[in-house]
Short mmCIF file of N, CA and C in Angstrom, two decimals:
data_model
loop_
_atom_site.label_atom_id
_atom_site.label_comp_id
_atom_site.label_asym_id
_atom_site.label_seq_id
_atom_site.Cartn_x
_atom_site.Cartn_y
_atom_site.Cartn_z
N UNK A 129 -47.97 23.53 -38.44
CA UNK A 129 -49.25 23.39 -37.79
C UNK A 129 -49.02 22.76 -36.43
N UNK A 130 -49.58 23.42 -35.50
CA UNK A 130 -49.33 23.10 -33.95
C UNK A 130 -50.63 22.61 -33.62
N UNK A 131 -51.12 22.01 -33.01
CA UNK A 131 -52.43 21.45 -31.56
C UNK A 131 -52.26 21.55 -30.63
N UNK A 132 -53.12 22.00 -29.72
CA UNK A 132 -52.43 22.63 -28.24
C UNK A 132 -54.24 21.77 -27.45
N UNK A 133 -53.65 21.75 -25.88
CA UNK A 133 -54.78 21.05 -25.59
C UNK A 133 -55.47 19.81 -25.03
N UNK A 134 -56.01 19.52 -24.25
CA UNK A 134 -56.60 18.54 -24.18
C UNK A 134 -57.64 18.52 -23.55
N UNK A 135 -58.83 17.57 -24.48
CA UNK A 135 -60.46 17.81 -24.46
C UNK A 135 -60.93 16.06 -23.82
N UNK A 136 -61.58 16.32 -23.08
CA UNK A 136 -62.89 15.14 -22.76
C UNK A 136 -63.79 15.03 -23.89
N UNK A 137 -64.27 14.05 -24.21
CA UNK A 137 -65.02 14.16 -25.48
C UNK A 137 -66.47 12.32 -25.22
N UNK A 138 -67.18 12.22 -25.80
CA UNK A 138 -67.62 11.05 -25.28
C UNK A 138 -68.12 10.37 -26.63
N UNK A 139 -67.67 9.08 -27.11
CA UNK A 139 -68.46 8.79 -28.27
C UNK A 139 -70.46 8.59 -27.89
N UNK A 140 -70.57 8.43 -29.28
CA UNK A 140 -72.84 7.82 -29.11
C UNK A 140 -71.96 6.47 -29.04
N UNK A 141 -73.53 5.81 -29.25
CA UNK A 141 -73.61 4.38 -29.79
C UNK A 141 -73.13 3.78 -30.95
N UNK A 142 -72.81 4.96 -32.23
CA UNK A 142 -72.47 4.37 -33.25
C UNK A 142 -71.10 4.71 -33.25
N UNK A 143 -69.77 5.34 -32.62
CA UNK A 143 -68.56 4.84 -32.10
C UNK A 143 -68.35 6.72 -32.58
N UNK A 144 -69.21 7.53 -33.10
CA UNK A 144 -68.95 9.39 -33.11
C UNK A 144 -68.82 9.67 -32.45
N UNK A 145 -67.89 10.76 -32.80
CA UNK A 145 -67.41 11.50 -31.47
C UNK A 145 -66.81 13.25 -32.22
N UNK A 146 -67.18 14.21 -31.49
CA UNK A 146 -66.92 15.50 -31.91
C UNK A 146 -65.13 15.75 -31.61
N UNK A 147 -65.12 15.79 -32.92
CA UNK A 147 -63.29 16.96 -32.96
C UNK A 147 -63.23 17.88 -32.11
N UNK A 148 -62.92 18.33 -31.23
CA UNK A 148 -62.53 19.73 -30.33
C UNK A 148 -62.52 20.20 -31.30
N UNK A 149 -63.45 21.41 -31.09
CA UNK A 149 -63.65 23.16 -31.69
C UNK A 149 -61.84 23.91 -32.09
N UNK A 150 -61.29 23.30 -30.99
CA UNK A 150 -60.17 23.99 -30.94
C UNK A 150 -59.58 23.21 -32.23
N UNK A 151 -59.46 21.97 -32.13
CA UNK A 151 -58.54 21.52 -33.32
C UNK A 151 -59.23 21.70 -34.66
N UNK A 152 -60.83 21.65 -34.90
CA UNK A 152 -61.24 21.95 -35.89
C UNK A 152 -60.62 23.48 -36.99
N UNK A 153 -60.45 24.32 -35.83
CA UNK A 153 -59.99 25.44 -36.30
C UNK A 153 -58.50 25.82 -36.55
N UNK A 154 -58.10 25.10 -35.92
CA UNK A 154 -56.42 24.88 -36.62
C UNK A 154 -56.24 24.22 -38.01
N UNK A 155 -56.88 23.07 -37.93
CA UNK A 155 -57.13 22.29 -39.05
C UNK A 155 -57.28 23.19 -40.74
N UNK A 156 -58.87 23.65 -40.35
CA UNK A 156 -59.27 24.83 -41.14
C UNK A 156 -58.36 25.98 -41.38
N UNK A 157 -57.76 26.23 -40.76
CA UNK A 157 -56.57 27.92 -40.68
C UNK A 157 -55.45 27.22 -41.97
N UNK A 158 -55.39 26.07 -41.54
CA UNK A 158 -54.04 25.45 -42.38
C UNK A 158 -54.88 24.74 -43.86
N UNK A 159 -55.77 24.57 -44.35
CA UNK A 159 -56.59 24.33 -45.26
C UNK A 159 -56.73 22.81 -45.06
N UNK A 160 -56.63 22.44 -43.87
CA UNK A 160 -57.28 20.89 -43.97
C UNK A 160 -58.25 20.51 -43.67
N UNK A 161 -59.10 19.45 -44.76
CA UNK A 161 -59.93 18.91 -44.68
C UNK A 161 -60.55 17.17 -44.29
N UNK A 162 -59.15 16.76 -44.45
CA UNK A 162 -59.18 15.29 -44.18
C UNK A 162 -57.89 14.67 -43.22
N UNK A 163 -58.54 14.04 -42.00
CA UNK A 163 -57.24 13.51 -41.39
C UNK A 163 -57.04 12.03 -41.55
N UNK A 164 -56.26 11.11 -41.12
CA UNK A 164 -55.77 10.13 -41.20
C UNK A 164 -55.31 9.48 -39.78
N UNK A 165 -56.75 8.45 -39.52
CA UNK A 165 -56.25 7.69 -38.17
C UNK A 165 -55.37 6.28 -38.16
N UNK A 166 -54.87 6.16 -37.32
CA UNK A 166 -54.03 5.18 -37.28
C UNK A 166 -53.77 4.59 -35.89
N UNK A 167 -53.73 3.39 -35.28
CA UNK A 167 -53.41 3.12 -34.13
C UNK A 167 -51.77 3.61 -33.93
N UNK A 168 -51.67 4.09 -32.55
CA UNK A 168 -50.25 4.49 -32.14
C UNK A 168 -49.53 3.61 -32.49
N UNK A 169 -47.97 3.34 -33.20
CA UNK A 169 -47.08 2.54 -32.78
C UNK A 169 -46.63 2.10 -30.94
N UNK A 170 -47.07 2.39 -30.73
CA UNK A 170 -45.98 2.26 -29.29
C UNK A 170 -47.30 2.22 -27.82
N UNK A 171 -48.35 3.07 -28.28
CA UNK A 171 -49.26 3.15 -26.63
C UNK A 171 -50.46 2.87 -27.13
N UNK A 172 -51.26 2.58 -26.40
CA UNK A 172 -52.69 2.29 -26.37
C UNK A 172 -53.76 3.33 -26.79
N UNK A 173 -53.31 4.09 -28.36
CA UNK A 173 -54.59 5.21 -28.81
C UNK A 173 -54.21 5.22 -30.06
N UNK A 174 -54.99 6.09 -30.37
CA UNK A 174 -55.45 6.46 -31.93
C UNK A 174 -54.92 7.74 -32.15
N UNK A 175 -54.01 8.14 -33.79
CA UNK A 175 -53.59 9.02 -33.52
C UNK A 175 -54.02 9.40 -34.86
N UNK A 176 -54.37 11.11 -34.93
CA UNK A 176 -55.04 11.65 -36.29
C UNK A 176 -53.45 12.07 -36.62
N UNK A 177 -53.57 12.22 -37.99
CA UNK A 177 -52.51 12.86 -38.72
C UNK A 177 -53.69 13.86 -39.63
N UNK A 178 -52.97 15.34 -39.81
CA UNK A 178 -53.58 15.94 -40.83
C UNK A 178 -52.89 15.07 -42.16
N UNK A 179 -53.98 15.35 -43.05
CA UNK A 179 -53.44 14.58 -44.32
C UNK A 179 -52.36 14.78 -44.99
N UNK A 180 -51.99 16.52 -45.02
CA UNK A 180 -50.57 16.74 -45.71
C UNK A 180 -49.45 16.09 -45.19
N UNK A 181 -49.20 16.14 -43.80
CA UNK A 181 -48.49 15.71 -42.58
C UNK A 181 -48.39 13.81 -42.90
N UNK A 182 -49.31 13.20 -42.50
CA UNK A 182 -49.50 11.81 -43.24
C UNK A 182 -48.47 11.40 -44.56
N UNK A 183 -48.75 12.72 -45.51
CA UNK A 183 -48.29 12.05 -46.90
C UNK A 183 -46.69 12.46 -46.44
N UNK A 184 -46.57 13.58 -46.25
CA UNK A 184 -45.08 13.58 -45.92
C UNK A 184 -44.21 12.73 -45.13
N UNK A 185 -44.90 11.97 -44.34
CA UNK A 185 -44.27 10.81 -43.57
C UNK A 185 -44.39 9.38 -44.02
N UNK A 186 -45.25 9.16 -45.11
CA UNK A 186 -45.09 8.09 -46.15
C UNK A 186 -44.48 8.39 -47.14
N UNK A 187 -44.24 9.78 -47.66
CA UNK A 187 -42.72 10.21 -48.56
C UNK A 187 -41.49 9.49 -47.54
N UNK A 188 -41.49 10.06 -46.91
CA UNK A 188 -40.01 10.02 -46.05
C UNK A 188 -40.05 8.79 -45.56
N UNK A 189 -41.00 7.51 -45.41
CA UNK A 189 -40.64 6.20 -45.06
C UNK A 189 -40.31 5.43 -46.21
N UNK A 190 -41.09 6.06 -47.51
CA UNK A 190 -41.08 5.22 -48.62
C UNK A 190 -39.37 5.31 -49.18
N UNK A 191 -38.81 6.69 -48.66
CA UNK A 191 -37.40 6.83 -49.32
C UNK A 191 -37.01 6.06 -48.77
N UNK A 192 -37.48 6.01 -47.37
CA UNK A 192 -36.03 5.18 -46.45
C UNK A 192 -36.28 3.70 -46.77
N UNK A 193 -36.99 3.16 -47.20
CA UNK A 193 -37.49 1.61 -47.72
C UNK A 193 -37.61 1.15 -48.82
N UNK A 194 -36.91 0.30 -48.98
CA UNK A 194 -36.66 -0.69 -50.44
C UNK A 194 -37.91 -1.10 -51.29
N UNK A 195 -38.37 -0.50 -51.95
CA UNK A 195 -39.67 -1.53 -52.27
C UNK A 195 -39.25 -3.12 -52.84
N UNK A 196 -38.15 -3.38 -53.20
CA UNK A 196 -38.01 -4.84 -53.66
C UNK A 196 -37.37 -5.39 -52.34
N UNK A 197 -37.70 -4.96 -51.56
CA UNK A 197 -37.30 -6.32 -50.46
C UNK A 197 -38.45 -6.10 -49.35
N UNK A 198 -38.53 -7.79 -48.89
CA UNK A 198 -39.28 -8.54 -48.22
C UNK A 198 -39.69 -7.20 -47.12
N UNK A 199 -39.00 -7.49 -46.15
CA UNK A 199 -39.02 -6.88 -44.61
C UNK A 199 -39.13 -5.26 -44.85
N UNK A 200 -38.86 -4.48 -45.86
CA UNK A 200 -39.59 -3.44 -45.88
C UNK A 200 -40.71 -3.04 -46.53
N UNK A 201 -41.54 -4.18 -47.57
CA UNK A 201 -42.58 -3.90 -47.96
C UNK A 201 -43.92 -4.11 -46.64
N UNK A 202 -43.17 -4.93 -45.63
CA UNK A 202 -43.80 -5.74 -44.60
C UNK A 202 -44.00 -4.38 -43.81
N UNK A 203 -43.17 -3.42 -43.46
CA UNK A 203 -42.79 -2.51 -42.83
C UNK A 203 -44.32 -1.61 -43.51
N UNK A 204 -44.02 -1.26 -44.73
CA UNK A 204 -45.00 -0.02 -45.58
C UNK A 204 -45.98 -0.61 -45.46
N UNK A 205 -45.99 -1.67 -45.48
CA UNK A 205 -47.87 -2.88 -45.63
C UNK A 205 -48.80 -2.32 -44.24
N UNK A 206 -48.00 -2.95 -43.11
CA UNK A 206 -48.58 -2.69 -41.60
C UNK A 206 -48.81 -1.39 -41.62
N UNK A 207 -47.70 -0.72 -41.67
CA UNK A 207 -48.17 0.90 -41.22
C UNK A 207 -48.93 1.17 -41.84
N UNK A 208 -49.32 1.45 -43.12
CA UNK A 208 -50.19 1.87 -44.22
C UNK A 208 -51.75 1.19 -43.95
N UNK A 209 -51.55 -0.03 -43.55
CA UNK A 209 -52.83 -0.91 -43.71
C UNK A 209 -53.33 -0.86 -42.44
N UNK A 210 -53.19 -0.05 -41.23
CA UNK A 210 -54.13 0.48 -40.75
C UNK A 210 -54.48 1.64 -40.50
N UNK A 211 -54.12 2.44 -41.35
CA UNK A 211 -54.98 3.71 -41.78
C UNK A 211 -55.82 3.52 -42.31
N UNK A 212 -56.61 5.00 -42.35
CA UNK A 212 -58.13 5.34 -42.68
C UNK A 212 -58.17 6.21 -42.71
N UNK A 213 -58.90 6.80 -43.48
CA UNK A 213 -59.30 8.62 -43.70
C UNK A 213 -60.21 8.73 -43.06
N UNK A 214 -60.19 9.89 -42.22
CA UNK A 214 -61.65 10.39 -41.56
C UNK A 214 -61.67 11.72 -42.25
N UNK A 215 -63.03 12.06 -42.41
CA UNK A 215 -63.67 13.20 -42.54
C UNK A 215 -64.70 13.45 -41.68
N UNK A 216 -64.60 14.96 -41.38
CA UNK A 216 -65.41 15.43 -40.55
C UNK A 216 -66.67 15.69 -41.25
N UNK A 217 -67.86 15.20 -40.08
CA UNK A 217 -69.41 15.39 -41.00
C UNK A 217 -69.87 17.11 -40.55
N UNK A 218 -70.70 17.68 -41.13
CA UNK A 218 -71.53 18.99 -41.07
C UNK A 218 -71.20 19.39 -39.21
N UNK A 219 -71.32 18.34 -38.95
CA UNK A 219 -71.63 18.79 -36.84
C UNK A 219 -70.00 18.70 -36.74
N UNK A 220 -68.52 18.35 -37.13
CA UNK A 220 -67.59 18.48 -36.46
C UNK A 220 -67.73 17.26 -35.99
N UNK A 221 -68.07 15.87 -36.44
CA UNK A 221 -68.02 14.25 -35.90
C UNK A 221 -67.26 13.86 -36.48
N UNK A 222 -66.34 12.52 -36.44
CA UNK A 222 -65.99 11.25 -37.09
C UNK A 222 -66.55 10.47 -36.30
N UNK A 223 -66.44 8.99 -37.17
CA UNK A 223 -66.19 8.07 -36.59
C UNK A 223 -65.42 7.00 -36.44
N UNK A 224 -65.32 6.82 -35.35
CA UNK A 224 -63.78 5.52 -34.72
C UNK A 224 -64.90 3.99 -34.85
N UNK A 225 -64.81 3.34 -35.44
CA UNK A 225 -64.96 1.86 -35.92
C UNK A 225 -64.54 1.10 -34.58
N UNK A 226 -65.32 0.02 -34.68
CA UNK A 226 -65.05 -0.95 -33.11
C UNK A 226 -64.47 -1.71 -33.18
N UNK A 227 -63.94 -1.84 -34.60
CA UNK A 227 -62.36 -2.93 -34.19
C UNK A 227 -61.07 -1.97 -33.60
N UNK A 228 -61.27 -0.63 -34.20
CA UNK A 228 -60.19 0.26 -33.31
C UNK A 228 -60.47 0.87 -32.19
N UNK A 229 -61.81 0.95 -31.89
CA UNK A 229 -61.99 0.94 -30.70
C UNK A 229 -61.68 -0.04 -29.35
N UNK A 230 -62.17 -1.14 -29.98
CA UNK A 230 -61.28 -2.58 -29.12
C UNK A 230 -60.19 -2.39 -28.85
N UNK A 231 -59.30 -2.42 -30.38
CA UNK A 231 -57.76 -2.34 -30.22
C UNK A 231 -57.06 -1.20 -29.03
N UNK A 232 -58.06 -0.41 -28.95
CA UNK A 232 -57.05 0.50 -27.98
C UNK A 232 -57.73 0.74 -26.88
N UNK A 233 -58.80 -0.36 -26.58
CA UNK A 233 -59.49 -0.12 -25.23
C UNK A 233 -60.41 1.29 -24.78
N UNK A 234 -61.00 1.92 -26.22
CA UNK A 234 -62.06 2.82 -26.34
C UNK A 234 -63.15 2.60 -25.35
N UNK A 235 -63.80 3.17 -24.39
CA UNK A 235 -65.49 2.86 -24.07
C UNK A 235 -65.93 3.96 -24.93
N UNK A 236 -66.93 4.90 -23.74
CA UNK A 236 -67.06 5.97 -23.99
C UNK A 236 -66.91 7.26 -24.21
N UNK A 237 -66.28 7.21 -23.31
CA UNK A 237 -65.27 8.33 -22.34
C UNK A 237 -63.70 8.65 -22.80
N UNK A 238 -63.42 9.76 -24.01
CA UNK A 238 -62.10 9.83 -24.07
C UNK A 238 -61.57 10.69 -24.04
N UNK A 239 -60.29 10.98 -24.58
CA UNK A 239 -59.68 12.13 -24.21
C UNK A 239 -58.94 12.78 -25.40
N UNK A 240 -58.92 13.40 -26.00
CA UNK A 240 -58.02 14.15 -27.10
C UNK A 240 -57.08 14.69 -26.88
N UNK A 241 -56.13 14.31 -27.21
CA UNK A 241 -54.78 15.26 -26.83
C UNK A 241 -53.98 15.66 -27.35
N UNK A 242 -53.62 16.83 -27.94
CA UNK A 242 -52.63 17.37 -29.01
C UNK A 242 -51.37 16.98 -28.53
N UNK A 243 -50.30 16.35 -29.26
CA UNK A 243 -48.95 15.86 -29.78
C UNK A 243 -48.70 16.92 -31.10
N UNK A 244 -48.02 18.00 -30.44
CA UNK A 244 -47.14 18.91 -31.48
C UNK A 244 -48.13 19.02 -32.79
N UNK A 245 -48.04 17.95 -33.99
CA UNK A 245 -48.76 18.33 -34.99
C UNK A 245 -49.60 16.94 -35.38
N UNK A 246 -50.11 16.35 -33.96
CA UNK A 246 -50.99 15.04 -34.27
C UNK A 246 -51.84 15.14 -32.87
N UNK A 247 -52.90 14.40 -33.28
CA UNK A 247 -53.89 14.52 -32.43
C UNK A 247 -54.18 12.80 -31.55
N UNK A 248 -53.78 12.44 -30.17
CA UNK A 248 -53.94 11.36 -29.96
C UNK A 248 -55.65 11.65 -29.21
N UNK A 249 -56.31 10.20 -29.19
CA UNK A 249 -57.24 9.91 -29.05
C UNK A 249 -57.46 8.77 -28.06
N UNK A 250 -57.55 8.95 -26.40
CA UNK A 250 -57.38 7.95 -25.29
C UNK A 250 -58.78 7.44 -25.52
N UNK A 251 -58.83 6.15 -24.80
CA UNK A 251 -60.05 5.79 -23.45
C UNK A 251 -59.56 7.03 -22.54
N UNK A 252 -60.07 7.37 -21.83
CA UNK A 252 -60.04 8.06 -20.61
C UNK A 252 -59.73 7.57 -19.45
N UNK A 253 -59.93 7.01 -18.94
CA UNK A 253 -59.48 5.76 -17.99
C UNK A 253 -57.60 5.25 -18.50
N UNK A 254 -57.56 4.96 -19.23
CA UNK A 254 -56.34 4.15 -20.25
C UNK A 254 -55.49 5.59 -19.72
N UNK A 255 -55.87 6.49 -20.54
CA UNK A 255 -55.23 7.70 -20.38
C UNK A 255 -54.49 8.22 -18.82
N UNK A 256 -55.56 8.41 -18.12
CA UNK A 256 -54.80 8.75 -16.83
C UNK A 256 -54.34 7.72 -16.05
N UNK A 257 -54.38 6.41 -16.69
CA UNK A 257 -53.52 6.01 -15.73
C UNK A 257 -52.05 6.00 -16.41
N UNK A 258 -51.97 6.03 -18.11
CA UNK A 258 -50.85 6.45 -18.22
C UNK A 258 -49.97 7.65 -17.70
N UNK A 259 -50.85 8.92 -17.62
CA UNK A 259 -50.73 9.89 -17.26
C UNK A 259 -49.83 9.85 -15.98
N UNK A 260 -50.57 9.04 -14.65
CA UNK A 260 -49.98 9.23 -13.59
C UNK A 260 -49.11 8.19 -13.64
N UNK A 261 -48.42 7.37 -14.51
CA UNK A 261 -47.34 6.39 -14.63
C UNK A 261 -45.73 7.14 -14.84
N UNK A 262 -46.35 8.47 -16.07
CA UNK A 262 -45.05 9.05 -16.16
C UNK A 262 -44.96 10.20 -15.74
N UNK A 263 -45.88 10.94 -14.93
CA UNK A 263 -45.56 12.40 -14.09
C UNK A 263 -44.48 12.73 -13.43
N UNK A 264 -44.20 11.64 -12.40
CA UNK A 264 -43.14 11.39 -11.54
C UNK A 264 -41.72 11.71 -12.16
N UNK A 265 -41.96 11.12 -13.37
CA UNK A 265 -40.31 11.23 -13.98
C UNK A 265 -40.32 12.11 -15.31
N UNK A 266 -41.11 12.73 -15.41
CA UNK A 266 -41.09 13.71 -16.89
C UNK A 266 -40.39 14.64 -16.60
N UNK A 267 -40.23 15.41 -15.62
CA UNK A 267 -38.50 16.56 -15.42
C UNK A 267 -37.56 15.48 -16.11
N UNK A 268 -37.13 14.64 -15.06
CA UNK A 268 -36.11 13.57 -15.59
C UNK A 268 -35.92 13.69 -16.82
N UNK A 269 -36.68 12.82 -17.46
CA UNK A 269 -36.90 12.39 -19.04
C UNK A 269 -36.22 13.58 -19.68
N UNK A 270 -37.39 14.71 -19.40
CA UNK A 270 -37.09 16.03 -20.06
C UNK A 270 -35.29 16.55 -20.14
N UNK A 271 -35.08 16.69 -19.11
CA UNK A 271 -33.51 16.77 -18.61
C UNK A 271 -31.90 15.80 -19.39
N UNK A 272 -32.95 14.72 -19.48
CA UNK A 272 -31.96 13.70 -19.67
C UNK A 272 -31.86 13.68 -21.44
N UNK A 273 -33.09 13.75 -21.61
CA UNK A 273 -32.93 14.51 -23.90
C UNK A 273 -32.53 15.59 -23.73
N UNK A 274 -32.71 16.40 -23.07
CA UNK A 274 -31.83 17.62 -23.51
C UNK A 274 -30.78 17.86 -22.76
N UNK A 275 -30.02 17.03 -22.23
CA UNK A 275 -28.75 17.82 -21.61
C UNK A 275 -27.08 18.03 -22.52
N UNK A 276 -27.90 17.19 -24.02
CA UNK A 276 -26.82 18.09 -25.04
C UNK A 276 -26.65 19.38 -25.27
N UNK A 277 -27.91 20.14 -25.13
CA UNK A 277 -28.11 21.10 -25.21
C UNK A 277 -28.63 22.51 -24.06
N UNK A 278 -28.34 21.58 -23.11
CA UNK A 278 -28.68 22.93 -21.78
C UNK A 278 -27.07 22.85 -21.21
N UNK A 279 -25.98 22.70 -21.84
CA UNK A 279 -24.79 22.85 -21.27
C UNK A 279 -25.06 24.46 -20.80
#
């Protein structure tokens, strides 16, 4: 399952906000019905996981982690314990809650953006200024992971 894309979107007052049409229908093509938000590890957004996708990456953390020791139950606790299931209502809405909205500097105004087979979720503002932080050097970047393989 791929996401391609990126949508402007604006929450109401009660923190809803519409799924892009576009991702709704990918979603649906692949039989999903429930995603799974989570604050990013690493940047300032919210990132959906389809649910199958989700469980397969708590398979594959749970192998790699001890359940009888300390520092990796600590590991499965955090990650796990801020997820949440969203479901989409009749109109194609969720809703993002205002403690995760805080956490990642939500207003109104955001941005959706497909990541391969996850869906991140900016402020809008937050967003482009990340945006124009790494333009400059994304050939680079790009170049520099793959030059094992563009011999």
């Amino acid at each position: 399952m791929r996401f391609f894309g990126d949508f402007p979107a604006k929450t109401d007052a009660k923190g809803r906000v519409f799924l892009p049409a576009a991702y709704r229908k990918v979603l649906a093509a692949n039989g999903e019905e429930k995603l799974v938000m989570r604050r990013d590890l690493h940047q300032a957004c919210l990132v959906l996981y389809p649910e199958s996708l989700w469980n397969q990456m708590l398979d594959a953390l749970r192998a790699k982690l001890n359940r009888w020791n300390r520092e990796h139950q600590d590991i499965i606790r955090g990650f796990v314990a801020d997820s949440e299931i969203v479901e989409l209502d009749g109109n194609g809405r969720f809703l993002i809650n205002k403690r995760k909205m805080n956490e990642v500097g939500i207003n109104q105004e955001v941005r959706f953006l497909a990541v391969d087979d996850t869906i991140e979720v900016w402020d809008k503002d937050v967003f482009e200024q990340h945006l124009q932080s790494q333009k400059d050097s994304l050939g680079e970047r790009i170049q520099e992971a793959m030059s094992d393989i563009m011999a």
